[in-house]
Short mmCIF file of C-alpha atoms in Angstrom, two decimals:
data_model
loop_
_atom_site.label_atom_id
_atom_site.label_comp_id
_atom_site.label_asym_id
_atom_site.label_seq_id
_atom_site.Cartn_x
_atom_site.Cartn_y
_atom_site.Cartn_z
CA MET E 27 0.00 0.00 0.00
CA TRP E 28 2.16 2.82 -1.32
CA THR E 29 0.70 4.74 -4.27
CA VAL E 30 -2.69 5.89 -5.53
CA PRO E 31 -2.65 3.13 -8.21
CA ASP E 32 -2.11 0.65 -5.35
CA ALA E 33 -5.27 1.98 -3.71
CA GLU E 34 -7.21 1.63 -6.98
CA LYS E 35 -6.14 -2.00 -7.31
CA ILE E 36 -7.27 -2.66 -3.75
CA ARG E 37 -10.61 -0.99 -4.47
CA HIS E 38 -11.16 -3.41 -7.36
CA MET E 39 -10.34 -6.36 -5.10
CA VAL E 40 -12.81 -5.12 -2.50
CA THR E 41 -15.63 -4.83 -5.05
CA ASP E 42 -14.99 -8.38 -6.31
CA SER E 43 -17.77 -10.41 -4.70
CA ARG E 44 -15.49 -13.43 -4.45
CA ASN E 45 -13.24 -11.65 -1.94
CA LYS E 46 -14.50 -11.89 1.64
CA ARG E 47 -11.36 -11.99 3.80
CA ALA E 48 -8.36 -9.67 4.01
CA VAL E 49 -5.18 -9.61 6.09
CA VAL E 50 -3.48 -6.25 6.68
CA VAL E 51 0.16 -6.49 7.73
CA GLY E 52 1.19 -3.41 9.70
CA GLY E 53 -0.59 -1.49 12.45
CA GLY E 54 0.52 2.06 11.67
CA PHE E 55 -1.45 4.97 10.19
CA ILE E 56 -1.99 3.48 6.75
CA GLY E 57 -2.54 -0.07 7.96
CA LEU E 58 -5.26 0.93 10.42
CA GLU E 59 -6.99 3.28 7.99
CA THR E 60 -6.93 0.53 5.35
CA ALA E 61 -8.30 -2.05 7.78
CA GLU E 62 -11.10 0.32 8.79
CA ASN E 63 -12.16 0.89 5.19
CA LEU E 64 -12.05 -2.81 4.36
CA ARG E 65 -14.15 -3.61 7.42
CA ARG E 66 -16.70 -0.94 6.53
CA GLU E 67 -17.05 -2.64 3.13
CA GLY E 68 -18.11 -5.82 4.93
CA LEU E 69 -14.91 -7.87 4.69
CA GLN E 70 -13.54 -10.08 7.45
CA VAL E 71 -10.32 -8.31 8.43
CA SER E 72 -7.24 -9.34 10.41
CA ILE E 73 -4.40 -6.99 11.36
CA VAL E 74 -0.94 -8.47 11.93
CA GLU E 75 1.62 -6.36 13.81
CA ALA E 76 5.07 -7.59 14.86
CA LEU E 77 5.28 -5.04 17.70
CA GLU E 78 3.32 -5.35 20.94
CA GLN E 79 0.94 -2.55 19.95
CA VAL E 80 -0.59 -0.65 17.06
CA MET E 81 0.54 2.95 16.38
CA ALA E 82 4.13 2.44 17.49
CA HIS E 83 4.71 6.14 18.20
CA PHE E 84 1.96 6.14 20.86
CA ASP E 85 2.51 5.02 24.44
CA ARG E 86 1.26 1.54 25.29
CA GLU E 87 -1.78 2.58 27.31
CA MET E 88 -3.00 4.99 24.64
CA ALA E 89 -2.59 2.33 21.95
CA MET E 90 -4.60 -0.10 24.09
CA LEU E 91 -7.60 2.23 23.88
CA LEU E 92 -7.39 1.99 20.09
CA GLU E 93 -6.90 -1.78 20.15
CA GLU E 94 -10.00 -2.23 22.28
CA ASN E 95 -12.10 -0.31 19.78
CA ILE E 96 -10.58 -2.13 16.80
CA ARG E 97 -11.65 -5.46 18.31
CA GLU E 98 -15.09 -4.09 19.16
CA ASN E 99 -15.50 -3.39 15.45
CA GLY E 100 -15.00 -7.06 14.62
CA VAL E 101 -11.37 -6.97 13.49
CA ASP E 102 -8.99 -9.75 14.58
CA LEU E 103 -5.80 -8.25 15.96
CA TYR E 104 -2.53 -10.20 16.16
CA LEU E 105 0.13 -8.34 18.15
CA SER E 106 3.76 -9.28 18.87
CA ASP E 107 3.45 -11.77 16.03
CA GLY E 108 5.08 -10.96 12.70
CA VAL E 109 4.71 -12.72 9.35
CA ALA E 110 6.99 -15.70 8.81
CA SER E 111 5.86 -16.74 5.31
CA PHE E 112 3.15 -16.64 2.64
CA ARG E 113 1.84 -19.38 0.41
CA THR E 114 -0.97 -19.47 -2.12
CA GLU E 115 -3.35 -22.34 -2.87
CA ASP E 116 -6.41 -22.14 -5.13
CA HIS E 117 -6.59 -18.33 -5.00
CA THR E 118 -6.29 -18.33 -1.19
CA VAL E 119 -3.31 -16.76 0.56
CA PHE E 120 -2.12 -18.50 3.74
CA VAL E 121 -0.20 -16.23 6.10
CA ARG E 122 1.96 -18.09 8.61
CA LEU E 123 2.87 -16.03 11.68
CA SER E 124 5.98 -16.28 13.84
CA SER E 125 3.90 -17.96 16.53
CA GLY E 126 2.93 -20.75 14.13
CA LYS E 127 -0.64 -19.53 13.65
CA GLU E 128 -1.88 -19.54 10.09
CA LEU E 129 -4.40 -17.07 8.68
CA SER E 130 -6.20 -17.46 5.36
CA ALA E 131 -7.33 -14.59 3.16
CA ASP E 132 -8.44 -13.74 -0.34
CA PHE E 133 -5.79 -11.01 -0.44
CA VAL E 134 -3.11 -9.49 1.79
CA ILE E 135 -2.14 -5.82 2.06
CA LEU E 136 1.33 -4.86 3.25
CA SER E 137 1.64 -1.56 5.11
CA ILE E 138 4.85 -2.01 7.06
CA GLY E 139 6.37 1.43 7.23
CA VAL E 140 8.46 3.69 5.02
CA ARG E 141 12.12 4.25 4.27
CA PRO E 142 13.79 7.12 2.39
CA ASN E 143 13.81 6.74 -1.39
CA SER E 144 17.18 8.49 -1.59
CA GLN E 145 18.97 6.46 -4.26
CA LEU E 146 19.30 9.51 -6.54
CA ALA E 147 20.92 11.51 -3.72
CA VAL E 148 23.33 8.68 -2.98
CA GLN E 149 24.28 8.45 -6.66
CA ALA E 150 24.86 12.21 -6.70
CA GLY E 151 27.25 11.88 -3.77
CA LEU E 152 25.08 13.80 -1.31
CA LYS E 153 25.49 13.20 2.42
CA CYS E 154 22.86 10.88 3.94
CA ASN E 155 22.37 9.55 7.47
CA GLU E 156 22.46 5.90 8.55
CA ARG E 157 18.81 5.43 7.70
CA GLY E 158 19.23 6.86 4.22
CA GLY E 159 17.72 10.25 5.01
CA ILE E 160 19.25 13.14 3.08
CA CYS E 161 21.11 15.54 5.38
CA VAL E 162 20.12 19.21 4.97
CA ASP E 163 20.70 22.50 6.77
CA ASP E 164 17.94 24.78 8.05
CA GLN E 165 17.56 26.33 4.58
CA LEU E 166 17.17 22.80 3.19
CA HIS E 167 20.46 22.81 1.26
CA THR E 168 22.00 19.37 0.89
CA SER E 169 25.75 18.83 1.20
CA ASP E 170 25.90 20.33 -2.29
CA PRO E 171 24.86 24.00 -1.86
CA ASP E 172 23.28 24.01 -5.34
CA ILE E 173 20.93 21.15 -4.50
CA TYR E 174 17.94 21.32 -2.14
CA ALA E 175 15.91 18.46 -0.71
CA ALA E 176 12.50 18.40 0.96
CA GLY E 177 9.84 15.97 2.12
CA ASP E 178 9.82 12.59 3.86
CA VAL E 179 13.23 11.78 2.38
CA ILE E 180 15.16 14.35 4.46
CA GLU E 181 16.55 14.38 7.95
CA VAL E 182 14.92 17.04 10.16
CA THR E 183 15.57 18.58 13.57
CA ASP E 184 13.44 17.62 16.54
CA PRO E 185 12.83 21.05 18.16
CA ILE E 186 12.08 19.49 21.55
CA PHE E 187 15.54 18.01 22.08
CA GLY E 188 17.49 19.51 19.17
CA GLU E 189 18.29 16.09 17.71
CA LYS E 190 18.26 14.94 14.11
CA THR E 191 15.45 12.54 13.26
CA MET E 192 13.17 11.27 10.49
CA ILE E 193 9.47 12.26 10.62
CA PRO E 194 7.53 11.48 7.42
CA LEU E 195 4.44 13.70 7.49
CA ALA E 196 2.62 15.58 4.73
CA GLY E 197 2.27 18.93 6.53
CA PRO E 198 5.98 19.41 7.17
CA ALA E 199 6.80 18.18 3.64
CA ASN E 200 4.58 20.83 2.08
CA ARG E 201 6.02 23.61 4.23
CA GLN E 202 9.51 22.48 3.29
CA ALA E 203 8.59 22.63 -0.41
CA ARG E 204 7.49 26.26 0.00
CA ILE E 205 10.75 27.12 1.74
CA VAL E 206 12.79 25.48 -1.04
CA ALA E 207 10.85 27.38 -3.71
CA ASP E 208 11.41 30.68 -1.91
CA ASN E 209 15.11 30.01 -1.40
CA ILE E 210 15.66 28.97 -5.01
CA ALA E 211 14.21 32.38 -5.95
CA GLY E 212 16.68 34.16 -3.64
CA GLY E 213 14.86 33.98 -0.33
CA GLN E 214 16.40 33.23 3.07
CA GLU E 215 13.64 31.11 4.62
CA ARG E 216 14.58 28.64 7.35
CA TYR E 217 12.90 25.43 8.48
CA ARG E 218 12.52 25.29 12.25
CA GLY E 219 12.09 21.54 12.65
CA THR E 220 9.30 19.00 12.94
CA GLN E 221 7.32 18.39 16.14
CA GLY E 222 5.49 15.43 14.61
CA ALA E 223 1.89 16.61 14.98
CA SER E 224 -0.32 13.85 13.58
CA VAL E 225 -3.91 12.65 13.58
CA ALA E 226 -5.74 9.59 12.28
CA ARG E 227 -9.23 8.17 12.46
CA VAL E 228 -9.30 4.61 13.78
CA PHE E 229 -12.85 3.26 13.55
CA ASP E 230 -14.92 5.11 16.20
CA LEU E 231 -11.94 7.00 17.60
CA THR E 232 -9.48 9.70 16.67
CA ALA E 233 -5.82 9.28 17.60
CA ALA E 234 -3.72 12.45 17.73
CA SER E 235 -0.23 13.21 19.01
CA VAL E 236 2.47 15.87 19.02
CA GLY E 237 6.03 15.87 20.31
CA ALA E 238 7.62 13.04 22.26
CA ALA E 239 5.87 10.01 23.73
CA GLU E 240 6.85 8.79 27.19
CA LYS E 241 8.63 5.79 25.65
CA LYS E 242 10.97 8.21 23.86
CA LEU E 243 11.73 10.02 27.11
CA ILE E 244 12.55 6.69 28.74
CA ARG E 245 14.82 5.73 25.85
CA ARG E 246 16.70 8.97 26.46
CA GLY E 247 17.33 7.86 30.04
CA MET E 248 14.80 10.26 31.54
CA VAL E 249 13.09 9.19 34.76
CA SER E 250 9.44 9.88 35.61
CA GLY E 251 9.11 12.18 38.60
CA LYS E 252 12.69 13.36 38.26
CA ASP E 253 13.27 14.42 34.65
CA TYR E 254 9.65 14.65 33.54
CA GLU E 255 6.10 14.51 34.87
CA LYS E 256 2.89 13.31 33.24
CA VAL E 257 -0.86 13.53 33.65
CA MET E 258 -3.70 11.68 31.99
CA ILE E 259 -7.22 13.08 32.14
CA SER E 260 -10.61 12.05 30.83
CA GLN E 261 -12.87 14.85 29.63
CA ASN E 262 -15.83 15.10 27.31
CA SER E 263 -15.39 16.60 23.85
CA HIS E 264 -17.97 19.25 24.74
CA ALA E 265 -20.38 20.11 27.55
CA GLY E 266 -21.78 16.88 28.97
CA TYR E 267 -25.36 18.13 29.09
CA TYR E 268 -25.34 18.86 25.35
CA PRO E 269 -26.13 15.84 23.13
CA GLY E 270 -23.28 13.96 21.50
CA ALA E 271 -20.51 14.50 24.04
CA LEU E 272 -17.77 11.89 23.62
CA PRO E 273 -14.79 11.03 25.84
CA LEU E 274 -11.33 12.42 25.19
CA ILE E 275 -8.40 10.75 26.95
CA LEU E 276 -5.50 13.22 27.01
CA LYS E 277 -1.95 12.43 28.15
CA LEU E 278 0.44 15.33 28.71
CA LEU E 279 4.23 15.10 29.31
CA PHE E 280 6.13 18.07 30.75
CA SER E 281 9.20 19.13 32.71
CA PRO E 282 9.03 19.03 36.53
CA ASP E 283 9.01 22.84 36.68
CA GLY E 284 6.29 23.02 34.02
CA LYS E 285 8.27 25.35 31.78
CA LYS E 286 8.52 22.88 28.91
CA ILE E 287 5.98 20.56 27.32
CA PHE E 288 7.57 17.44 25.86
CA GLY E 289 4.52 16.02 24.11
CA ALA E 290 0.87 15.03 24.22
CA GLN E 291 -1.38 12.24 22.98
CA ILE E 292 -5.16 12.17 22.68
CA VAL E 293 -7.50 9.28 21.95
CA GLY E 294 -11.23 9.89 21.76
CA GLY E 295 -14.09 11.42 19.87
CA ASP E 296 -14.73 14.79 18.26
CA GLY E 297 -12.26 17.57 18.91
CA ALA E 298 -9.10 15.51 19.46
CA ASP E 299 -7.51 17.20 16.46
CA LYS E 300 -8.07 20.78 17.58
CA ARG E 301 -6.80 20.01 21.11
CA ILE E 302 -3.57 18.46 19.83
CA ASP E 303 -3.11 21.44 17.49
CA THR E 304 -3.60 23.82 20.42
CA ILE E 305 -1.01 22.04 22.55
CA GLY E 306 1.38 21.85 19.59
CA THR E 307 1.04 25.58 18.98
CA VAL E 308 1.91 26.37 22.60
CA MET E 309 4.93 24.05 22.33
CA GLN E 310 6.12 25.71 19.12
CA MET E 311 5.91 29.12 20.76
CA GLY E 312 8.02 27.91 23.67
CA GLY E 313 5.16 27.88 26.16
CA GLY E 314 4.72 25.60 29.15
CA ILE E 315 2.01 24.59 31.59
CA ALA E 316 1.29 28.17 32.70
CA GLU E 317 0.66 29.25 29.11
CA LEU E 318 -1.54 26.20 28.51
CA LYS E 319 -3.52 26.95 31.68
CA ASN E 320 -4.10 30.58 30.73
CA LEU E 321 -5.25 29.99 27.15
CA GLU E 322 -8.57 31.64 26.37
CA LEU E 323 -10.39 29.22 24.09
CA ALA E 324 -13.73 29.58 22.34
CA TYR E 325 -16.64 27.99 24.18
CA ALA E 326 -20.18 27.02 23.31
CA PRO E 327 -21.86 23.81 24.50
CA PRO E 328 -21.80 22.04 21.09
CA TYR E 329 -18.03 22.61 20.76
CA SER E 330 -16.33 22.57 24.15
CA SER E 331 -16.72 23.14 27.87
CA ALA E 332 -16.24 26.33 29.82
CA LYS E 333 -12.95 24.80 30.94
CA ASP E 334 -11.60 23.18 27.79
CA PRO E 335 -9.85 19.78 28.06
CA VAL E 336 -6.59 21.58 27.20
CA ASN E 337 -7.03 23.90 30.18
CA MET E 338 -8.04 20.96 32.36
CA ALA E 339 -4.88 19.05 31.46
CA ALA E 340 -2.86 22.11 32.49
CA PHE E 341 -4.79 22.39 35.78
CA ALA E 342 -3.98 18.75 36.54
CA ALA E 343 -0.33 19.30 35.58
CA GLU E 344 -0.15 22.34 37.85
CA ASN E 345 -1.47 20.24 40.73
CA VAL E 346 1.33 17.73 40.13
CA ILE E 347 3.96 20.49 39.98
CA ARG E 348 2.66 21.94 43.26
CA LYS E 349 2.77 18.45 44.87
CA LEU E 350 -0.96 18.51 45.53
CA VAL E 351 -1.57 15.09 43.97
CA SER E 352 0.25 11.97 42.79
CA PHE E 353 -1.08 9.83 39.96
CA ALA E 354 -0.88 6.06 39.77
CA GLU E 355 0.56 4.35 36.69
CA TRP E 356 -1.94 3.09 34.13
CA ASP E 357 -1.21 -0.57 34.99
CA ASP E 358 -1.58 -0.11 38.75
CA PRO E 359 -2.34 -1.77 41.08
CA ARG E 360 0.35 -4.30 40.26
CA PRO E 361 0.35 -7.85 41.64
CA ASP E 362 1.64 -8.13 45.21
CA SER E 363 1.98 -4.34 45.53
CA GLY E 364 -0.32 -4.29 48.53
CA GLU E 365 -2.15 -1.28 47.12
CA ILE E 366 -5.90 -1.08 47.67
CA ILE E 367 -8.41 0.55 45.33
CA LEU E 368 -10.63 3.07 47.13
CA ASP E 369 -13.72 3.64 44.98
CA VAL E 370 -15.39 6.96 45.83
CA ARG E 371 -18.30 6.64 43.39
CA GLU E 372 -21.94 6.40 44.48
CA ASP E 373 -23.65 3.06 45.05
CA ALA E 374 -25.78 3.47 41.92
CA GLU E 375 -22.67 3.78 39.78
CA ARG E 376 -21.17 0.64 41.28
CA LEU E 377 -24.27 -1.33 40.31
CA ALA E 378 -23.17 -0.98 36.69
CA TRP E 379 -19.54 -1.92 37.39
CA ALA E 380 -17.47 -2.43 40.51
CA LEU E 381 -13.99 -3.81 41.03
CA LYS E 382 -13.69 -6.91 43.19
CA GLU E 383 -11.89 -6.35 46.51
CA SER E 384 -12.06 -2.58 46.22
CA VAL E 385 -13.14 -0.46 49.18
CA ASN E 386 -16.15 1.78 48.57
CA ILE E 387 -16.74 5.05 50.41
CA PRO E 388 -18.65 7.66 48.37
CA LEU E 389 -16.89 11.02 48.31
CA GLY E 390 -19.70 12.75 50.20
CA GLN E 391 -19.29 10.32 53.11
CA LEU E 392 -15.50 10.21 53.18
CA ARG E 393 -14.83 12.80 55.92
CA GLY E 394 -17.22 11.02 58.27
CA ARG E 395 -15.76 7.55 57.63
CA LEU E 396 -12.02 8.18 57.78
CA GLU E 397 -11.61 5.81 60.73
CA GLU E 398 -12.57 2.91 58.47
CA LEU E 399 -9.30 3.39 56.60
CA ASP E 400 -5.75 2.51 57.65
CA ARG E 401 -3.49 5.56 57.54
CA LYS E 402 -0.46 3.33 56.84
CA GLN E 403 -2.09 1.60 53.87
CA HIS E 404 -1.30 2.51 50.24
CA TYR E 405 -4.50 3.57 48.45
CA ILE E 406 -5.26 4.21 44.78
CA ILE E 407 -8.41 6.28 44.52
CA LEU E 408 -10.87 5.63 41.72
CA CYS E 409 -13.96 7.47 40.51
CA ALA E 410 -15.74 7.79 37.16
CA VAL E 411 -13.31 10.11 35.36
CA GLY E 412 -10.74 11.04 38.01
CA VAL E 413 -11.95 14.32 39.47
CA ARG E 414 -13.78 13.12 42.57
CA ALA E 415 -10.73 10.95 43.18
CA TYR E 416 -8.62 14.12 43.26
CA SER E 417 -10.94 15.67 45.86
CA ALA E 418 -10.78 12.46 47.90
CA ALA E 419 -6.99 12.44 47.71
CA ARG E 420 -6.83 16.01 49.04
CA ILE E 421 -9.11 15.08 51.95
CA LEU E 422 -7.02 12.05 52.90
CA LEU E 423 -3.70 13.87 52.59
CA GLN E 424 -4.98 16.65 54.81
CA HIS E 425 -5.96 14.06 57.43
CA GLY E 426 -2.57 12.40 57.74
CA PHE E 427 -2.73 9.73 55.05
CA GLU E 428 0.64 9.58 53.31
CA HIS E 429 0.38 6.92 50.58
CA ILE E 430 -2.33 8.24 48.31
CA LYS E 431 -2.51 8.16 44.51
CA VAL E 432 -5.25 8.95 42.02
CA TYR E 433 -5.96 6.57 39.16
CA PRO E 434 -5.74 8.72 35.99
CA GLY E 435 -8.89 8.93 33.93
CA GLY E 436 -11.00 7.02 36.43
CA VAL E 437 -13.18 4.00 35.69
CA ARG E 438 -13.57 5.17 32.09
CA VAL E 439 -9.86 4.44 31.52
CA PHE E 440 -9.34 1.68 34.11
CA ARG E 441 -11.87 -0.64 32.48
CA SER E 442 -10.25 -0.27 29.08
CA LEU E 443 -6.71 -0.84 30.35
CA HIS E 444 -7.59 -3.73 32.71
CA PRO E 445 -9.78 -5.95 30.50
CA ASP E 446 -9.19 -9.02 32.67
CA CYS E 447 -9.88 -7.40 36.03
CA GLN E 448 -12.18 -9.18 38.43
CA THR E 449 -15.52 -7.49 39.03
CA ALA E 450 -17.56 -7.65 42.19
CA ASP E 451 -20.48 -9.54 40.67
CA SER E 452 -19.44 -11.54 37.62
CA GLY E 453 -15.79 -12.57 37.86
CA THR E 454 -14.03 -11.44 34.72
CA ASP E 455 -15.31 -8.17 33.36
CA GLY E 456 -16.62 -8.45 29.80
CA GLY E 457 -19.50 -8.13 27.42
CA ALA E 458 -21.66 -5.04 27.19
CA GLU E 459 -20.45 -3.82 30.59
CA SER E 460 -16.77 -3.98 29.67
CA GLY E 461 -16.49 -0.22 29.24
CA SER E 462 -15.37 -0.54 25.65
CA VAL E 463 -17.14 0.76 22.58
CA SER E 464 -20.40 1.55 24.42
CA THR E 465 -18.71 3.98 26.81
CA TRP E 466 -16.78 5.62 23.98
CA LYS E 467 -20.15 6.59 22.54
CA GLU E 468 -21.84 7.92 25.67
CA ASN E 469 -21.03 9.02 29.19
CA PRO E 470 -20.09 6.20 31.60
CA GLY E 471 -22.30 5.22 34.52
CA THR E 472 -24.86 7.80 35.50
CA GLY E 473 -22.80 10.50 33.79
CA LYS E 474 -24.28 13.31 35.85
CA SER E 475 -22.14 12.95 38.96
CA ASP E 476 -18.99 13.46 36.89
CA GLY E 477 -20.39 16.46 35.04
CA LYS E 478 -20.26 20.10 36.05
CA ALA E 479 -19.62 19.54 39.78
CA GLU E 480 -16.57 17.34 39.23
CA HIS E 481 -15.43 19.42 36.29
CA ALA E 482 -15.21 22.48 38.52
CA SER E 483 -13.51 20.80 41.48
CA PHE E 484 -10.33 19.93 39.55
CA GLN E 485 -8.96 23.45 39.91
#
């Protein structure tokens, strides 16, 4: 899957009534968009990805939200399992995976990444990096000052860390082309680097990112809590009382002093694109958490909330910087950690879903029931979207509890990232109550208790 003629050939295969099954190899942008379109045309679709997740540039927990929705749309997903071989029999392609599994399909689409098509530059003696990317300066000159290069084929500067990297995206490529045209005509335009702002539709969800993912920070030797901080919040795409509000899960990475934003990722419904663009703009202008917090953004109920998710992420980040709250990791509580989940939702909410062996004290009763809790115990506080949990954490910390964390994103995120967790009534959580595609399309639980009142308390 490389060119427009490739897409036309695939279209003809899809319209052939004899073709019912397709295997897509590769879980990146193009692979997922291709799989979505094939599935919408009624084909049985399998996605094969050698890595442990789809969308390799996303952090694991954010990719899991996409994977959940992909499966909910009837697509078989094979992760950490690359292709070992192909064979064809009677117009059927058999795809053998590294695990030994064998898939059968009427056709297979390969979408396994890109590499620089820089053979001409190599033949011309131009300098290229180890990956084949053409080296250029900030005016997009190659090593030969009379030759320019632009687009996915060139090496660019990562403005966050000042490193050279390869980021194949259409927006930067087009801006580079304009700069080259100006400079050929005598201009002195300079390219400032590529932050990697991207967006893709993946079935019912939108996946958007800008800057560095946490996995990149870790690869650089950076340590969470020391070299960087992070928050994850769950907010609706617009005012919850207005019809059509959809969840947005937003992860923000920033320096401990809040003066620099390293990156952000968003998975959710409407408005993910404009929020990632807003964060990316602040980053490009050198802004940090304070600038993000103070943004004045347009509001009307069909489009946003009075406190936009971008502002809310900054409020949460500010609370971390001021040491007002600590967030649990997405995969907490871990086995044998001794941590206890304290669920501060109302009883009616727990009727829909409750975690086995959690402790339940509704937020409104917490001050009067503190003696039921052990001040030496480690607690992870859980609510619907994370805001009541913050209020509960503040109450406990002010009453001498020392080991308190908030689960980021609340039940809305917890259920998606812990698909095998044990529930209070039915053992393994699953089916319609699994918190998957149904809760991506409407507010979780009662919805109302995590609306305006919780929304306001986060500041």
